Coordinates of C-alpha atoms in Angstrom, one line a residue:
M1 CA 14.1 13.9 -27.9
K2 CA 15.8 12.7 -24.7
K3 CA 14.6 9.3 -23.6
Y4 CA 13.9 8.3 -20.0
G5 CA 12.0 5.4 -18.6
C6 CA 11.8 2.1 -16.7
I7 CA 12.5 -1.3 -18.0
G8 CA 11.1 -4.5 -16.5
K9 CA 9.1 -7.6 -17.4
K10 CA 5.7 -6.5 -16.2
L11 CA 5.0 -2.9 -15.6
T12 CA 1.2 -2.7 -15.7
H13 CA 0.8 -1.6 -12.1
S14 CA 3.9 0.5 -11.8
F15 CA 3.6 4.0 -10.2
S16 CA 6.9 5.1 -11.6
K17 CA 5.6 7.1 -14.5
E18 CA 3.3 9.1 -12.3
I19 CA 6.0 9.7 -9.7
H20 CA 8.6 10.9 -12.3
A21 CA 6.0 13.2 -13.9
R22 CA 5.7 15.0 -10.5
L23 CA 9.5 15.2 -10.0
A24 CA 10.8 16.3 -13.3
D25 CA 9.8 17.7 -16.7
Y26 CA 10.6 14.9 -19.2
N27 CA 8.8 12.1 -20.9
Y28 CA 9.1 8.8 -18.9
D29 CA 8.1 5.6 -20.6
L30 CA 7.4 2.1 -19.1
I31 CA 9.2 -0.4 -21.3
E32 CA 8.4 -4.0 -20.9
L33 CA 11.2 -6.3 -22.2
T34 CA 11.6 -10.0 -22.4
E35 CA 14.9 -11.7 -21.4
E36 CA 15.8 -11.9 -25.1
E37 CA 15.3 -8.2 -25.6
I38 CA 17.7 -7.1 -22.9
K39 CA 20.9 -7.5 -24.9
P40 CA 19.8 -5.6 -28.1
F41 CA 18.3 -2.9 -25.9
F42 CA 21.7 -2.2 -24.2
E43 CA 23.6 -2.6 -27.4
K44 CA 21.5 0.1 -29.0
K45 CA 21.8 2.4 -25.9
D46 CA 18.9 4.5 -27.2
F47 CA 18.2 6.3 -23.9
E48 CA 19.5 9.1 -21.6
A49 CA 18.7 7.3 -18.4
I50 CA 16.5 4.5 -17.2
N51 CA 15.3 2.7 -14.1
V52 CA 15.4 -1.1 -13.9
T53 CA 12.9 -3.2 -12.0
I54 CA 12.1 -6.9 -11.5
P55 CA 13.6 -9.2 -12.7
Y56 CA 16.5 -7.4 -14.4
K57 CA 18.4 -5.6 -11.5
Q58 CA 21.2 -8.1 -11.7
T59 CA 20.8 -9.0 -15.4
V60 CA 21.8 -5.5 -16.5
I61 CA 25.2 -5.3 -14.6
P62 CA 27.4 -7.0 -17.4
Y63 CA 26.2 -4.3 -19.8
L64 CA 27.5 -1.4 -17.7
D65 CA 30.8 0.5 -17.9
S66 CA 30.7 1.5 -14.2
V67 CA 28.8 0.5 -11.1
S68 CA 28.6 2.7 -7.9
E69 CA 30.1 1.4 -4.7
I70 CA 26.7 0.9 -3.1
A71 CA 25.3 -0.9 -6.1
A72 CA 28.4 -3.1 -6.2
R73 CA 28.0 -4.0 -2.5
I74 CA 24.4 -4.9 -3.1
G75 CA 24.9 -6.7 -6.4
A76 CA 21.9 -5.0 -8.0
V77 CA 21.3 -1.9 -10.2
N78 CA 18.1 -0.1 -10.6
T79 CA 19.2 3.2 -12.1
I80 CA 21.4 3.6 -15.3
V81 CA 22.6 6.9 -16.8
N82 CA 24.0 7.1 -20.3
R83 CA 26.9 9.6 -20.4
G84 CA 28.4 9.9 -23.8
G85 CA 27.7 6.3 -24.6
K86 CA 29.1 5.0 -21.3
L87 CA 26.6 3.4 -19.0
Y88 CA 26.8 4.1 -15.2
G89 CA 24.8 2.0 -12.8
Y90 CA 23.4 3.0 -9.4
N91 CA 21.2 1.5 -6.7
T92 CA 18.7 4.2 -5.5
D93 CA 16.6 1.5 -3.7
Y94 CA 19.2 1.8 -1.0
Y95 CA 18.4 5.4 -0.3
G96 CA 14.6 4.7 -0.6
M97 CA 14.7 1.9 2.0
K98 CA 16.9 3.9 4.3
A99 CA 14.5 6.8 4.1
L100 CA 11.5 4.6 4.7
T101 CA 13.1 3.1 7.8
E102 CA 13.9 6.5 9.2
R103 CA 10.4 7.8 8.4
V104 CA 8.8 5.0 10.4
G105 CA 11.1 5.7 13.3
I106 CA 12.6 2.2 13.3
D107 CA 16.0 2.0 15.0
L108 CA 18.2 -0.8 13.6
Q109 CA 21.2 -0.1 15.8
N110 CA 22.2 -3.3 17.6
K111 CA 19.0 -5.1 16.5
K112 CA 18.3 -8.6 15.2
V113 CA 16.8 -8.3 11.7
L114 CA 15.0 -10.9 9.5
V115 CA 15.0 -10.1 5.8
L116 CA 12.4 -12.1 4.0
G117 CA 13.3 -13.1 0.4
T118 CA 16.5 -13.4 -1.6
G119 CA 16.1 -11.2 -4.6
G120 CA 17.6 -7.8 -5.5
T121 CA 15.6 -5.9 -2.9
S122 CA 16.6 -8.4 -0.2
K123 CA 20.2 -7.6 -1.0
T124 CA 19.4 -3.9 -0.6
A125 CA 17.7 -4.5 2.7
R126 CA 20.7 -6.4 4.1
V127 CA 23.2 -3.7 3.1
V128 CA 20.9 -1.0 4.6
A129 CA 20.4 -2.9 7.8
S130 CA 24.2 -3.4 8.1
D131 CA 24.9 0.3 7.5
M132 CA 22.3 1.3 10.0
G133 CA 24.0 -0.8 12.7
A134 CA 22.1 -4.1 12.9
R135 CA 23.6 -6.6 15.3
E136 CA 22.5 -9.7 13.3
I137 CA 20.9 -10.1 9.8
L138 CA 19.3 -13.3 8.8
T139 CA 18.0 -14.0 5.3
V140 CA 14.8 -16.1 5.2
S141 CA 13.9 -18.2 2.2
R142 CA 11.6 -21.1 1.3
R143 CA 14.7 -23.2 0.7
K144 CA 17.5 -23.8 3.2
S145 CA 21.1 -22.9 2.1
D146 CA 24.4 -21.9 3.6
E147 CA 23.2 -18.2 3.3
N148 CA 19.5 -18.6 4.2
I149 CA 17.3 -19.9 7.0
T150 CA 13.9 -21.3 6.3
Y151 CA 10.6 -19.7 7.4
D152 CA 10.1 -22.5 9.9
E153 CA 13.5 -21.8 11.4
A154 CA 12.7 -18.1 11.6
V155 CA 9.5 -18.7 13.6
N156 CA 10.8 -21.5 15.8
L157 CA 14.4 -20.5 16.4
H158 CA 14.5 -16.7 16.0
G159 CA 11.4 -15.5 17.7
D160 CA 13.6 -12.9 19.4
A161 CA 14.0 -11.0 16.1
E162 CA 13.3 -7.3 16.6
I163 CA 12.9 -6.1 13.0
I164 CA 11.3 -7.8 10.0
I165 CA 11.8 -6.5 6.4
N166 CA 9.7 -8.2 3.7
T167 CA 11.2 -8.1 0.1
T168 CA 9.0 -11.0 -1.3
P169 CA 5.9 -10.4 -3.4
S170 CA 3.7 -12.2 -0.9
G171 CA 0.7 -9.9 -0.3
M172 CA 1.2 -7.9 -3.5
Y173 CA -1.7 -7.2 -5.8
P174 CA -3.6 -9.2 -7.0
D175 CA -2.7 -11.8 -4.2
T176 CA -3.5 -9.3 -1.4
E177 CA -4.8 -12.0 1.0
S178 CA -1.4 -13.7 1.4
K179 CA 1.4 -12.8 3.8
P180 CA 5.0 -14.1 4.0
I181 CA 5.1 -14.9 7.7
D182 CA 3.0 -15.0 10.9
I183 CA 4.4 -12.4 13.3
S184 CA 2.6 -13.7 16.4
S185 CA 5.6 -15.7 17.5
F186 CA 7.9 -12.7 17.6
S187 CA 7.5 -11.3 21.1
R188 CA 10.2 -8.7 20.8
L189 CA 9.2 -7.3 17.5
E190 CA 9.7 -3.5 17.2
G191 CA 9.3 -2.8 13.5
V192 CA 8.1 -4.1 10.2
I193 CA 9.1 -2.7 6.8
D194 CA 7.3 -4.1 3.7
A195 CA 8.7 -3.1 0.3
I196 CA 5.3 -3.8 -1.3
Y197 CA 3.4 -0.6 -2.2
N198 CA 0.3 -2.1 -3.8
P199 CA -1.7 -2.4 -1.7
L200 CA -0.6 0.5 0.4
R201 CA -0.8 -1.7 3.5
T202 CA -0.3 -5.5 3.3
N203 CA -1.6 -8.0 5.7
L204 CA 1.9 -8.1 7.2
V205 CA 1.8 -4.4 7.9
L206 CA -1.8 -4.6 9.3
D207 CA -0.8 -7.5 11.6
A208 CA 2.1 -5.4 12.9
K209 CA -0.1 -2.3 13.5
A210 CA -2.6 -4.4 15.3
K211 CA 0.2 -5.3 17.8
N212 CA 1.2 -1.6 18.1
V213 CA 4.4 -2.4 16.2
K214 CA 5.8 0.4 13.9
A215 CA 5.1 -0.7 10.4
E216 CA 4.7 0.8 6.9
G217 CA 4.5 -0.4 3.2
G218 CA 6.8 0.6 0.4
L219 CA 5.3 3.6 -1.2
Y220 CA 7.6 6.1 0.6
M221 CA 10.6 3.9 -0.4
L222 CA 9.4 4.0 -4.0
V223 CA 9.1 7.7 -4.1
M224 CA 12.4 8.4 -2.4
Q225 CA 14.3 6.0 -4.6
A226 CA 12.8 7.8 -7.6
V227 CA 13.9 11.2 -6.1
V228 CA 17.5 10.0 -6.0
A229 CA 17.2 8.5 -9.5
V230 CA 16.0 11.8 -10.9
E231 CA 19.0 13.5 -9.2
K232 CA 21.2 11.0 -11.1
F233 CA 19.3 11.5 -14.3
L234 CA 19.5 15.3 -14.3
D235 CA 22.6 15.9 -12.1
A236 CA 20.5 18.0 -9.9
K237 CA 19.4 18.2 -6.2
I238 CA 15.8 17.7 -5.0
E239 CA 15.2 19.1 -1.5
K240 CA 13.5 16.9 1.0
E241 CA 10.5 19.2 1.4
A242 CA 9.8 18.9 -2.4
A243 CA 10.3 15.1 -2.2
D244 CA 7.9 14.7 0.7
K245 CA 5.4 16.9 -1.1
V246 CA 5.5 14.5 -4.0
F247 CA 5.0 11.5 -1.7
S248 CA 1.9 13.2 -0.2
E249 CA 0.5 14.0 -3.6
I250 CA 1.0 10.3 -4.8
L251 CA -0.6 9.0 -1.6
S252 CA -3.5 11.5 -1.9
A253 CA -4.0 10.4 -5.5
K254 CA -4.2 6.7 -4.6
E255 CA -5.6 6.2 -1.1
N256 CA -9.3 5.3 -0.8
I257 CA -11.7 7.3 1.3
V258 CA -13.9 4.8 3.2
L259 CA -17.2 5.9 4.8
T260 CA -18.7 3.9 7.7
G261 CA -21.7 4.6 9.9
M262 CA -25.2 3.6 10.8
P263 CA -27.9 3.0 8.2
G264 CA -29.3 6.4 7.2
S265 CA -26.2 8.4 8.5
G266 CA -25.7 9.9 5.0
K267 CA -22.7 7.9 3.7
S268 CA -23.9 7.8 0.1
T269 CA -24.9 11.4 0.1
V270 CA -21.6 12.6 1.6
G271 CA -19.6 10.2 -0.6
K272 CA -21.0 11.6 -3.8
L273 CA -20.1 15.2 -2.6
I274 CA -16.4 14.3 -2.2
E275 CA -14.9 15.3 -5.5
L276 CA -11.3 14.4 -6.2
D277 CA -9.6 14.2 -9.6
G278 CA -9.5 10.6 -10.9
Y279 CA -11.7 9.2 -8.1
K280 CA -15.0 7.4 -8.5
F281 CA -17.8 6.7 -6.0
V282 CA -18.7 3.1 -5.0
D283 CA -21.7 2.1 -2.9
I284 CA -21.1 -1.4 -1.5
D285 CA -24.8 -2.0 -1.0
A286 CA -25.4 -1.1 -4.7
E287 CA -22.6 -3.4 -5.7
I288 CA -24.2 -6.3 -3.7
E289 CA -27.5 -5.7 -5.4
N290 CA -25.8 -5.8 -8.8
R291 CA -24.3 -9.1 -8.0
C292 CA -27.3 -10.8 -6.6
G293 CA -29.8 -9.2 -9.0
C294 CA -32.2 -8.2 -6.3
K295 CA -32.7 -5.8 -3.4
I296 CA -30.8 -6.4 -0.2
K297 CA -34.1 -6.7 1.6
E298 CA -35.2 -9.5 -0.7
L299 CA -31.8 -11.2 -0.4
I300 CA -31.9 -11.3 3.4
E301 CA -35.5 -12.5 3.4
S302 CA -34.8 -15.3 0.9
E303 CA -31.2 -16.4 1.9
G304 CA -30.7 -15.1 5.4
E305 CA -28.4 -12.5 7.0
K306 CA -25.3 -14.8 6.9
Y307 CA -25.5 -15.2 3.1
F308 CA -25.8 -11.4 2.8
R309 CA -22.8 -10.8 5.0
D310 CA -20.7 -13.4 3.1
L311 CA -21.6 -11.6 -0.2
E312 CA -20.9 -8.2 1.4
S313 CA -17.4 -9.4 2.5
E314 CA -16.7 -10.7 -1.0
V315 CA -17.7 -7.4 -2.6
I316 CA -15.6 -5.4 0.0
R317 CA -12.6 -7.6 -0.7
D318 CA -12.8 -7.0 -4.4
V319 CA -13.5 -3.3 -4.3
S320 CA -10.8 -2.7 -1.6
S321 CA -8.1 -4.0 -3.9
E322 CA -8.6 -1.0 -6.2
S323 CA -7.4 2.6 -5.6
C324 CA -8.8 6.1 -6.2
L325 CA -12.2 5.3 -4.7
V326 CA -14.7 6.9 -2.3
I327 CA -16.4 3.9 -0.8
S328 CA -19.7 4.0 1.1
T329 CA -20.1 0.8 3.2
G330 CA -23.2 -0.8 4.5
G331 CA -24.1 -0.2 8.2
G332 CA -22.8 -3.6 9.3
A333 CA -19.7 -3.8 7.2
I334 CA -17.5 -3.1 10.3
L335 CA -18.9 -6.1 12.2
R336 CA -16.4 -8.4 10.4
E337 CA -12.7 -7.9 11.1
E338 CA -11.8 -9.2 7.6
N339 CA -13.9 -6.3 6.1
V340 CA -12.1 -3.7 8.2
R341 CA -8.7 -5.1 7.2
N342 CA -9.5 -5.2 3.5
L343 CA -10.8 -1.6 3.6
R344 CA -7.6 -0.5 5.3
K345 CA -5.3 -2.0 2.8
N346 CA -5.8 0.9 0.4
G347 CA -7.9 3.3 2.4
K348 CA -8.5 5.4 5.5
I349 CA -11.8 4.9 7.4
F350 CA -14.0 7.9 8.2
F351 CA -17.0 7.2 10.6
L352 CA -20.0 9.5 10.1
N353 CA -21.1 9.9 13.8
A354 CA -24.7 10.8 13.1
K355 CA -26.9 11.2 16.2
L356 CA -29.6 8.6 16.8
S357 CA -32.2 11.3 16.7
R358 CA -31.2 12.0 13.1
L359 CA -31.6 8.4 11.9
R360 CA -34.8 7.0 10.6
A361 CA -36.1 3.4 10.5
T362 CA -37.0 2.4 6.9
D363 CA -38.7 -0.6 5.5
Y364 CA -36.0 -1.3 2.9
R365 CA -33.4 -1.8 5.7
P366 CA -34.8 -5.1 7.2
L367 CA -32.2 -5.1 10.1
S368 CA -33.3 -1.6 11.2
N369 CA -36.9 -1.3 10.0
T370 CA -38.3 -0.3 13.3
E371 CA -37.3 2.4 15.8
D372 CA -36.5 -0.2 18.4
K373 CA -34.3 -2.2 16.0
L374 CA -32.5 0.9 15.0
A375 CA -31.8 2.0 18.6
K376 CA -30.5 -1.5 19.4
L377 CA -28.1 -1.5 16.5
Y378 CA -27.0 2.0 17.4
D379 CA -26.1 0.8 21.0
E380 CA -24.4 -2.4 19.7
R381 CA -22.3 -0.8 17.0
M382 CA -21.2 2.6 18.3
D383 CA -18.0 1.4 20.0
I384 CA -17.1 -0.7 17.0
Y385 CA -17.5 2.2 14.6
K386 CA -15.3 4.4 16.7
K387 CA -12.7 1.7 17.3
T388 CA -12.4 0.8 13.6
A389 CA -12.2 4.5 12.3
D390 CA -9.2 6.5 11.5
V391 CA -11.3 9.6 11.8
T392 CA -14.6 10.2 13.5
V393 CA -16.7 12.8 11.7
P394 CA -18.9 14.8 14.0
D395 CA -22.6 15.2 13.3
M396 CA -22.7 18.4 11.3
E397 CA -25.5 20.6 9.9
T398 CA -25.1 19.6 6.3
P399 CA -23.6 16.8 4.3
E400 CA -21.5 19.4 2.4
A401 CA -19.9 20.3 5.7
E402 CA -19.1 16.7 6.5
A403 CA -17.6 16.1 3.1
E404 CA -15.3 19.2 3.5
Y405 CA -14.4 18.0 7.0
I406 CA -13.3 14.6 5.6
L407 CA -11.1 16.2 2.9
V408 CA -9.4 18.5 5.4
K409 CA -8.8 15.6 7.9
R410 CA -7.6 13.4 5.1
M411 CA -4.9 15.9 4.1
E412 CA -3.8 16.2 7.7
L413 CA -3.3 12.4 7.9
I414 CA -1.4 12.3 4.6
S415 CA 0.9 15.2 5.4

């Protein structure tokens, strides 16, 4: 049997196996290797073709018989093909990053670019930026050197940078709260590329989008580099339409569906009607009650609303770090910006715009247990719901119709 796969140190959260399964008809294994196992692995050469990921993109080069021109310029290899016992190395990350930059609509011609990080992907980003016509490329590192500037220097001396490319792991799961740099000082910023794909949108990307700066995470780069790798593996051509279809399928198989809306708008009912392979339904209010061991009404009465909101934010942060979820939020979840940001990291937000006349005050919702309280909340929150939503779902006759509307609109956003 022909052997294909990916080698790296930790591959638990890799999407590569799933992507290759959609691109080609072969078995693709994730192979975790220690530093000591690299040499015997390459001496044995028991594979047809492999991908290489962190931290071995430079380590593997001495074992290769030939390295492509682009891989040599970058100084890193992520794709190796075994042809009759001779090993040929390529860098398909180059094509993935170039494709991602073009997809976002970021023009690097004559621009000042900051590349965050110094590893293999940083080298790729610098070569891509150079080939796409960047005027100036600065590498940013925690340590000052002849080749690198520091993050303090980037912020204080290079606030005129127009493009930022992050190649560090800052913001990557499970440390999704971190970000490599504060972009508030960059007044001329036009675009942000983040090589991280888990979460789909890092804090860096969300910061940029909040400033109406073009920005995207690394999932498209991951898929497009895999497309070129498969072409090398099989000596075949994959058309762009087929490649884009695979990207849409991968995004559709990962991105959360987040439901927001007033208490009683039907979020849980609609959420349970949304059926997608591999997805599960999560009710934030139910998760809160599981953690506190009591009903939300009892929690608010005994501990106060702030305690409840703090616990709600904690639950949203934890749940939002996962993928393949349909999430029903509490009515007030969107009142905190941190909740909205966390929900957006791996999800799209759909607001169920139920009319006030359809809503009912109930005793088990202490913040809206009278008609007057409910109407007041409706007036206070309506603009926030609409502002924080990616899609506003109109009030429809049945929850089934709303669930179908969400699925259709979701696919339109993905494609």
